[in-house]
Amino acid sequence: MQSLFGLEAYLPEGQLEVLDQGRESEAKQALIELGYLSPNLNSSQQTFTDDLLDGIRQFRKDYLRARLIPTGFRTEIREIQRIEGPGQFSEFELQLLLRLTDLEGSFQLPTQYNIGDQSLFTRVLHYRLDVLGLYTQAIGQAFNSETQKAISQLKQWLKLTHPQQVFQLLGDVPKLTQYILSQPEYKDRIVYFRHHNPRHQKLFSFEHAPEFRREFRRRLKQQLDRQSTTFKDFKKFAFRNEKKMDFDFLQEQVEQDSNRLLLRLLQVHQWMRGHYRGLLDNEMGDVTFESLLEFHRTEVEAGNVDLQAGHFMMHLAQGYWVLNIHYLFEDILSPEFFEKFDTEDFYHQFNSLMENHSVQAKHNIQRNMNEVWQAVNDEARQELSSKKNLIRRIYQGAKSLFRTLGRMIKNVFRWLAQKVKQTLNILKNMVKVLFREIREAIRMFGRGLGFLFGKRMVYTPHPNGNQGVITDFDFDFDATLIVPEHSSPHLLRKHVENCQSYVKAMEFSMLFTAKVIKWVITSSSPIGWTRFAFHLVKVFKNFIFGELLRTRKPFWI
């Protein structure tokens, strides 16, 4: 990312380079999720392999065929490829990729598919089914009998009559989870799992913490119908001393599909909220278990002091555990967590808290943010270049993460200033999203400056490779139009569309840039790069969902 003319004091070139580091890894991760790239692709290589270029080209063909990006943006993407090479992504493409792999309702799929259909939409559908553990074939395959089988399985679990209802829920994991938990089969459900870590077993053992056992049963009685078969079986076969415990019953419960589905949903929620960075596998391994302990710690930090880990899980015996899944999801999916959340307010709070810290604390926070960001990118490169590539999923959505952080933002600053090791996972996810948002706002601001000081030429290429149509605007926006002989009406209409898109983008960028420059001029206190960057994001978020939505609906909404 080049330095911004005249603003080096606010956005030093070195810091812009830091912001730009994670862009390629983000795009490649999303392309892997959608099956355009192999999981074994070496992300650290300096040259673009044929496989990588083929995957990028196929993605571009698919999203253009799906009409997910307006025509005017195609010219910009072609220009980026011409100048920087075919392996470079535009910011619009990166944002589209992030929307397609989002699991919190940002992108709704079409609801009609036939056997043999193969498109960007079938890739997104397979990706979502794969995340839930229902689809194991290649993501890029056409809609097939295995896809139908996975949809039928989910339809059966959800007690739905039409596949279209499944498609609507698949893209919103929180809503999907709430719907599943409301079904009669799951209303009185307990989750059983196996986990053989001696340290964890001792921590939750009856001898070590007998109050956990009593409190777990009390909480379970509050969540379940005490006359239900589930609760009666728990008392009869599981809530006993080890000699009388029925281990055949426990193993049978562990292996049930409904049990594995709820455990998978728990893993996915932990992953989406930034607590879990392991393999989505329906298993309660050390990483999943530690993510629950981290979830508990951050909830207590946020003020939820009544939540105790021993209230929602308990070790029975011989590595068998029980989980009060309804009590846990009641907190994860609490109405307070899903109440209207304004990301602009998050950035305002973040900026205000930054300004109120001491000079030394600001320095520590900034240094640690950069170090955490470097760790995120190093980790992404290692995961993407791993031969086995088992731990390949890095969720890049922001809603759940921002909701989590918004409730404990003051503690976040303490964690950043002190770089608290126990919160490193959630800090990595926070810094990744923050820097991505800053980068997006800075790019739009840079584009505004480019329109103000740079060249303003719109070029529409001829489909046969002949000379295309050119409109060259001067400083006063007088235009020189160059139209080759025998240009078709279709080419001219396309060029007019490109010019209109250019003007719309320029209008947006210039208004956005003017608002930022006005703030810089009228600011009554010194402006460091962090304050400037976060104000850019705040203005950008407010502006893009205000001014722009009055004229047209952006492709990413």
XYZ file of C-alpha atoms in Angstrom:
557
model
C 0.000 0.000 0.000
C 1.555 3.314 -1.054
C 1.798 6.314 1.274
C -0.999 8.869 1.015
C 0.163 12.173 -0.432
C 0.317 14.921 2.203
C -0.808 12.677 5.077
C 2.409 10.865 5.955
C 2.324 12.377 9.459
C -1.008 10.676 10.195
C -0.552 7.457 8.246
C 3.180 6.651 7.991
C 4.148 4.370 5.110
C 5.590 1.775 7.468
C 2.259 1.423 9.237
C 0.391 1.130 5.936
C 2.705 -1.726 4.983
C 1.868 -3.457 8.272
C -1.865 -3.101 7.560
C -1.478 -4.599 4.098
C 0.292 -7.762 5.255
C -2.727 -9.984 5.840
C -4.656 -9.228 2.678
C -3.410 -12.136 0.560
C -3.825 -14.699 3.362
C -7.418 -13.573 3.986
C -8.327 -14.013 0.320
C -6.569 -17.377 -0.015
C -8.205 -18.707 3.149
C -11.661 -17.836 1.792
C -10.833 -19.328 -1.622
C -9.781 -22.555 0.105
C -13.051 -22.629 2.051
C -15.008 -22.321 -1.220
C -12.939 -25.007 -2.932
C -11.145 -22.794 -5.449
C -7.714 -23.571 -4.004
C -6.160 -26.687 -2.547
C -5.685 -26.700 1.245
C -2.043 -27.622 0.593
C -1.314 -24.402 -1.302
C 1.899 -22.804 -0.036
C 0.774 -19.305 0.931
C 4.302 -18.076 1.625
C 5.582 -18.613 -1.910
C 6.532 -15.489 -3.828
C 5.374 -16.645 -7.268
C 1.856 -17.538 -8.329
C 1.470 -21.195 -9.254
C -0.794 -22.359 -12.069
C -3.208 -23.858 -9.506
C -3.491 -20.549 -7.680
C -4.070 -18.543 -10.848
C -6.596 -21.077 -12.117
C -8.506 -20.882 -8.823
C -8.590 -17.074 -8.898
C -9.728 -17.041 -12.539
C -12.508 -19.539 -11.801
C -13.698 -17.473 -8.832
C -13.854 -14.390 -11.046
C -15.803 -16.239 -13.725
C -18.253 -17.551 -11.138
C -18.993 -14.263 -9.379
C -19.383 -12.429 -12.694
C -21.739 -15.149 -13.929
C -23.678 -14.840 -10.653
C -23.853 -11.029 -11.141
C -22.612 -10.342 -7.629
C -20.490 -7.318 -8.599
C -21.864 -4.389 -10.639
C -20.514 -3.983 -14.168
C -18.606 -0.807 -13.329
C -16.360 -2.569 -10.857
C -15.218 -5.023 -13.519
C -13.166 -2.305 -15.204
C -11.360 -1.582 -11.934
C -10.628 -5.277 -11.385
C -9.233 -5.638 -14.915
C -7.060 -2.570 -14.310
C -5.665 -4.079 -11.091
C -4.858 -7.308 -12.930
C -3.186 -5.393 -15.776
C -0.988 -3.306 -13.469
C -0.275 -5.692 -10.578
C -0.754 -9.102 -12.201
C -3.585 -11.659 -12.439
C -2.997 -12.989 -8.920
C -3.829 -9.706 -7.170
C -7.212 -9.154 -5.517
C -9.205 -5.965 -5.479
C -10.662 -4.828 -2.170
C -14.132 -5.441 -3.631
C -13.269 -9.077 -4.312
C -11.907 -9.547 -0.803
C -15.061 -8.090 0.734
C -17.197 -10.354 -1.452
C -15.206 -13.410 -0.333
C -15.695 -12.452 3.318
C -19.449 -12.095 2.772
C -19.706 -15.450 1.021
C -17.956 -17.253 3.904
C -19.868 -15.374 6.606
C -22.204 -17.520 8.741
C -24.219 -14.809 10.471
C -26.896 -13.958 7.929
C -24.945 -11.572 5.683
C -25.511 -13.497 2.455
C -28.690 -15.351 1.465
C -28.461 -18.163 -1.068
C -30.930 -18.922 -3.853
C -33.311 -21.715 -2.806
C -33.683 -23.721 -6.043
C -31.068 -26.260 -7.197
C -31.016 -29.257 -9.511
C -28.662 -32.221 -9.751
C -25.673 -31.115 -11.839
C -25.890 -27.401 -10.990
C -22.399 -26.003 -10.449
C -21.885 -22.364 -9.532
C -20.587 -20.024 -6.878
C -23.855 -20.614 -5.018
C -23.412 -24.401 -4.884
C -19.902 -23.851 -3.517
C -21.267 -21.637 -0.722
C -23.966 -24.236 -0.002
C -21.387 -27.047 0.236
C -19.138 -24.886 2.418
C -21.975 -24.273 4.888
C -22.929 -27.941 5.007
C -19.245 -28.828 5.461
C -18.904 -26.468 8.427
C -21.782 -28.330 10.088
C -20.114 -31.681 9.341
C -22.854 -32.829 6.956
C -20.942 -32.809 3.656
C -17.575 -34.492 3.117
C -17.035 -34.303 -0.649
C -15.113 -31.623 -2.561
C -16.668 -28.176 -2.096
C -16.368 -27.393 -5.801
C -18.396 -30.381 -6.979
C -21.762 -29.909 -8.633
C -24.993 -30.237 -6.662
C -25.259 -34.015 -6.242
C -26.929 -36.848 -4.360
C -24.643 -36.282 -1.330
C -25.794 -32.651 -1.223
C -29.410 -33.809 -1.267
C -28.672 -36.349 1.451
C -27.117 -33.670 3.705
C -30.056 -31.305 3.161
C -32.549 -34.110 3.845
C -30.697 -35.003 7.055
C -30.815 -31.413 8.271
C -34.451 -31.086 7.186
C -35.286 -34.161 9.248
C -33.447 -32.856 12.316
C -35.181 -29.487 11.999
C -38.602 -31.049 11.309
C -38.989 -28.851 8.219
C -41.091 -29.734 5.180
C -39.269 -27.837 2.408
C -35.551 -27.664 1.526
C -35.952 -23.914 0.933
C -36.436 -23.436 4.685
C -33.128 -25.221 5.282
C -31.311 -22.909 2.839
C -32.598 -19.851 4.695
C -31.274 -21.109 8.037
C -27.956 -22.482 6.773
C -26.401 -19.036 6.356
C -27.210 -17.919 9.911
C -25.713 -20.301 12.467
C -27.113 -18.482 15.568
C -30.670 -18.697 14.186
C -30.108 -22.281 13.092
C -28.952 -23.196 16.606
C -31.937 -21.524 18.243
C -34.273 -23.361 15.878
C -32.666 -26.730 16.614
C -32.798 -26.211 20.380
C -36.512 -25.363 20.134
C -37.365 -28.756 18.592
C -38.991 -31.347 20.916
C -36.161 -33.839 20.302
C -33.590 -31.316 21.582
C -35.562 -29.444 24.243
C -34.477 -31.786 27.030
C -31.135 -32.751 25.584
C -27.900 -33.391 27.493
C -24.591 -33.692 25.624
C -22.142 -36.443 26.561
C -18.525 -36.558 25.400
C -15.196 -38.254 26.029
C -12.108 -36.303 27.047
C -9.003 -37.912 28.553
C -6.925 -35.029 29.890
C -5.906 -35.885 33.504
C -5.472 -32.213 34.442
C -8.983 -31.355 33.292
C -10.448 -34.449 34.942
C -8.848 -33.546 38.254
C -10.034 -29.946 37.978
C -13.660 -31.080 37.618
C -13.521 -34.223 39.749
C -15.959 -34.875 42.583
C -13.094 -35.164 45.081
C -11.500 -31.897 43.976
C -14.690 -29.833 43.703
C -17.720 -31.654 45.210
C -19.793 -28.473 44.975
C -19.613 -28.698 41.157
C -21.558 -31.968 41.227
C -24.362 -30.574 43.362
C -24.540 -27.295 41.463
C -24.464 -29.056 38.078
C -27.465 -31.193 39.033
C -29.332 -28.173 40.413
C -28.778 -26.218 37.172
C -29.776 -29.229 35.094
C -33.062 -29.536 36.997
C -33.772 -25.897 36.151
C -33.134 -26.439 32.434
C -34.868 -29.793 31.881
C -38.224 -31.315 32.613
C -37.532 -33.527 35.625
C -40.097 -36.017 34.332
C -38.403 -36.274 30.958
C -36.717 -39.499 29.869
C -33.456 -37.581 29.421
C -33.324 -36.432 33.045
C -34.459 -39.783 34.437
C -31.810 -41.634 32.390
C -29.154 -39.179 33.566
C -29.968 -39.920 37.217
C -30.286 -43.670 36.649
C -27.233 -44.345 34.470
C -24.836 -41.377 34.763
C -25.266 -39.424 38.010
C -23.993 -42.260 40.214
C -20.765 -43.424 41.754
C -18.338 -45.021 39.321
C -19.123 -48.642 40.279
C -22.817 -48.237 39.454
C -22.351 -46.070 36.359
C -23.568 -47.586 33.061
C -20.683 -46.999 30.637
C -22.512 -48.724 27.769
C -25.252 -46.121 28.114
C -22.692 -43.299 28.157
C -20.930 -44.584 25.021
C -24.265 -44.973 23.242
C -25.108 -41.347 24.027
C -21.705 -40.128 22.808
C -22.212 -41.821 19.432
C -25.727 -40.505 18.735
C -26.019 -38.199 15.696
C -28.024 -35.626 17.653
C -25.335 -35.553 20.354
C -22.600 -35.017 17.756
C -24.616 -32.291 16.018
C -24.965 -30.251 19.220
C -21.272 -30.686 19.994
C -20.457 -29.521 16.459
C -22.697 -26.446 16.846
C -20.945 -25.591 20.091
C -17.571 -25.829 18.350
C -18.771 -23.615 15.497
C -20.038 -20.949 17.906
C -16.740 -20.977 19.792
C -14.933 -20.636 16.456
C -17.136 -17.748 15.318
C -16.650 -15.843 18.578
C -12.871 -16.122 18.442
C -12.349 -18.594 21.306
C -11.599 -21.660 19.187
C -8.943 -22.022 16.472
C -8.839 -25.756 16.015
C -10.305 -28.446 13.793
C -14.108 -28.604 13.404
C -14.506 -32.316 14.112
C -17.415 -32.960 16.564
C -14.819 -34.000 19.186
C -14.052 -32.531 22.599
C -10.263 -32.399 22.398
C -7.924 -30.234 24.429
C -8.359 -27.212 22.125
C -12.173 -27.330 22.315
C -12.090 -27.833 26.081
C -9.680 -24.942 26.621
C -11.875 -22.759 24.414
C -14.778 -23.355 26.836
C -12.563 -22.372 29.747
C -11.517 -19.230 27.833
C -15.171 -18.477 27.082
C -15.918 -18.756 30.797
C -13.037 -16.426 31.737
C -14.041 -13.741 29.228
C -17.694 -13.920 30.312
C -16.683 -13.376 33.928
C -14.448 -10.478 32.806
C -17.494 -9.008 31.051
C -19.426 -9.026 34.336
C -21.217 -12.377 34.128
C -19.882 -13.414 37.543
C -22.643 -16.000 38.131
C -21.421 -18.196 35.285
C -19.210 -21.033 36.533
C -17.571 -23.685 34.358
C -18.703 -26.339 36.837
C -22.299 -25.305 36.254
C -22.304 -26.348 32.609
C -19.932 -29.351 32.470
C -18.904 -32.175 34.778
C -16.543 -35.146 34.649
C -18.386 -38.395 35.380
C -15.708 -41.118 35.308
C -13.107 -42.785 33.030
C -12.990 -39.838 30.632
C -16.772 -39.519 30.218
C -18.193 -36.030 30.655
C -21.620 -34.426 30.567
C -22.498 -30.961 29.262
C -25.572 -28.907 30.184
C -25.878 -27.687 26.613
C -29.057 -25.637 27.121
C -27.545 -23.701 30.023
C -24.413 -23.021 27.955
C -26.302 -21.966 24.814
C -28.646 -19.863 26.946
C -25.623 -17.688 27.692
C -24.048 -17.921 24.218
C -27.346 -16.993 22.523
C -28.606 -14.613 25.202
C -30.871 -11.745 24.057
C -28.351 -9.271 25.505
C -25.686 -10.677 23.193
C -27.924 -10.289 20.141
C -29.437 -6.916 20.954
C -28.841 -4.242 18.307
C -25.101 -3.646 18.095
C -23.528 -0.666 16.379
C -20.006 -1.293 15.107
C -19.544 2.454 14.693
C -20.081 2.821 18.440
C -17.444 0.139 19.019
C -14.879 2.171 17.053
C -15.903 5.345 18.888
C -15.376 3.632 22.257
C -12.095 2.133 21.120
C -10.791 5.507 19.951
C -11.951 7.297 23.121
C -10.317 4.729 25.373
C -7.102 4.919 23.378
C -6.967 8.706 23.794
C -7.585 8.484 27.559
C -4.632 6.174 28.174
C -1.186 7.388 29.133
C 1.500 7.887 26.496
C 3.292 4.723 27.641
C 0.080 2.672 27.606
C -0.716 3.911 24.079
C 2.760 2.911 22.977
C 2.374 -0.563 24.522
C -1.067 -1.070 22.978
C 0.121 -0.021 19.529
C 3.255 -2.158 19.737
C 1.310 -5.187 20.946
C -1.380 -4.708 18.288
C 1.322 -4.820 15.625
C 2.933 -7.876 17.215
C -0.389 -9.709 17.472
C -1.158 -8.801 13.841
C 2.215 -10.210 12.790
C 1.470 -13.389 14.749
C -1.922 -13.691 12.974
C -0.276 -13.494 9.563
C 2.578 -15.843 10.473
C 0.033 -18.350 11.756
C -2.113 -18.020 8.617
C 0.880 -18.626 6.368
C 1.905 -21.681 8.390
C -1.618 -23.118 8.305
C -2.051 -22.489 4.596
C 1.333 -24.064 3.794
C 0.886 -27.056 6.101
C 1.133 -30.402 4.326
C -1.536 -32.037 6.455
C -3.487 -28.799 6.772
C -5.838 -30.207 9.388
C -6.307 -26.920 11.247
C -7.347 -24.931 8.223
C -10.364 -22.944 9.327
C -10.008 -19.328 10.415
C -13.414 -17.672 10.692
C -13.262 -14.156 9.254
C -16.706 -12.824 10.179
C -16.980 -9.907 12.575
C -20.465 -9.742 14.132
C -20.098 -12.271 16.939
C -16.570 -11.108 17.665
C -17.598 -7.454 17.976
C -20.534 -8.397 20.209
C -18.175 -10.356 22.441
C -15.631 -7.540 22.624
C -18.191 -4.763 22.998
C -19.236 -6.144 26.378
C -15.692 -6.116 27.743
C -13.917 -3.392 25.831
C -12.257 -1.831 28.880
C -10.711 -5.192 29.739
C -9.564 -5.569 26.134
C -7.321 -2.537 26.558
C -5.774 -4.023 29.671
C -5.197 -7.305 27.813
C -3.598 -5.444 24.914
C -1.406 -3.238 27.090
C -0.189 -6.251 29.094
C -0.505 -8.804 26.240
C -2.296 -11.282 28.512
C -1.413 -14.768 27.273
C -4.741 -16.383 28.248
C -6.650 -14.026 25.925
C -4.313 -14.307 22.930
C -6.855 -16.111 20.703
C -9.544 -13.467 21.054
C -6.943 -10.668 20.701
C -5.733 -12.227 17.438
C -9.251 -12.246 16.051
C -9.933 -8.703 17.239
C -6.757 -7.226 15.759
C -7.330 -9.111 12.500
C -10.816 -7.603 12.080
C -9.788 -4.128 13.259
C -6.854 -3.911 10.860
C -8.985 -5.219 8.007
C -11.609 -2.514 8.641
C -8.929 0.182 8.913
C -7.373 -0.982 5.659
C -10.729 -0.867 3.851
C -11.397 2.709 5.015
C -7.867 3.843 4.130
C -8.186 2.393 0.633
C -11.405 4.296 0.036
C -9.811 7.464 1.409
C -6.790 6.912 -0.845
C -9.074 6.484 -3.815
C -10.676 9.859 -3.031
C -7.258 11.490 -3.002
C -6.429 9.697 -6.233
C -9.520 11.128 -7.909
C -8.553 14.558 -6.608
C -4.891 14.549 -7.660
C -4.493 11.668 -10.137
C -5.554 10.779 -13.649
C -9.221 10.364 -14.466
C -9.399 8.146 -17.504
C -12.091 5.531 -18.119
C -11.204 2.771 -20.580
C -13.611 0.119 -21.864
C -11.745 -2.634 -23.776
C -13.080 -4.143 -26.977
C -14.165 -7.795 -26.450
C -12.139 -8.889 -29.514
C -8.949 -7.245 -28.327
C -9.232 -4.240 -30.656
C -8.842 -0.641 -29.492
C -11.463 0.197 -26.866
C -13.320 3.403 -25.970
C -11.584 6.053 -23.817
C -12.987 9.019 -21.893
C -10.291 11.261 -20.383
C -11.451 13.841 -17.796
C -9.263 16.885 -17.117
C -8.999 18.799 -13.815
C -12.242 20.726 -14.516
C -13.950 17.514 -15.642
C -14.115 18.514 -19.267
C -13.823 15.240 -21.193
C -12.051 14.017 -24.283
C -13.832 11.044 -25.839
C -11.955 8.662 -28.151
C -14.216 6.250 -30.048
C -12.565 3.895 -32.568
C -14.229 3.486 -35.922
C -16.848 0.702 -36.154
C -17.410 0.604 -32.379
C -20.630 -1.314 -31.693
C -23.651 0.136 -29.827
C -23.125 -2.567 -27.198
C -19.531 -1.379 -26.556
C -20.698 2.244 -26.305
C -23.471 1.347 -23.842
C -20.950 -0.577 -21.758
C -18.609 2.414 -21.789
C -21.412 4.724 -20.624
C -22.110 2.311 -17.758
C -18.416 2.352 -16.830
C -18.356 6.165 -16.843
C -21.475 6.305 -14.673
C -19.961 3.824 -12.225
C -16.726 5.839 -12.174
C -18.603 9.064 -11.398
C -20.671 7.386 -8.654
C -17.545 5.931 -7.047
C -15.769 9.279 -7.350
C -18.713 11.137 -5.796
C -18.743 8.742 -2.859
C -14.963 8.864 -2.396
C -14.774 12.637 -2.623
C -17.566 13.218 -0.097
C -15.986 10.691 2.258
C -12.546 12.297 1.825
C -13.967 15.782 2.413
C -15.516 14.698 5.733
C -12.191 13.263 6.925
C -10.130 16.286 5.824
C -12.586 18.632 7.543
C -12.138 16.664 10.778
C -8.322 16.862 10.474
C -8.425 20.644 9.947
C -10.858 21.347 12.795
C -9.398 18.903 15.333
C -8.366 20.673 18.534
C -5.841 18.074 19.695
C -2.852 16.257 18.149
C -3.742 13.355 15.844
C -1.666 10.192 15.894
C -1.958 7.485 13.239
C -4.132 5.252 15.447
C -6.633 7.987 16.205
C -6.686 9.033 12.558
C -7.166 5.439 11.342
C -10.003 4.700 13.746
C -11.757 7.936 12.873
C -11.499 6.940 9.202
C -13.268 3.673 9.991
C -15.955 5.394 12.060
C -16.719 7.912 9.290
C -16.526 5.209 6.627
C -18.989 2.898 8.419
C -21.439 5.723 9.031
C -21.076 7.111 5.518
C -21.331 3.869 3.578
C -24.570 2.896 5.288
C -25.945 6.435 5.027
C -25.107 8.350 1.898
C -24.493 5.376 -0.370
C -27.629 3.450 0.526
C -29.761 6.407 -0.559
C -28.662 6.009 -4.152
C -28.160 2.290 -4.694
C -27.762 -1.006 -2.903
C -24.069 -2.015 -2.742
C -23.181 -5.505 -3.893
C -21.907 -6.540 -0.481
C -25.168 -5.919 1.441
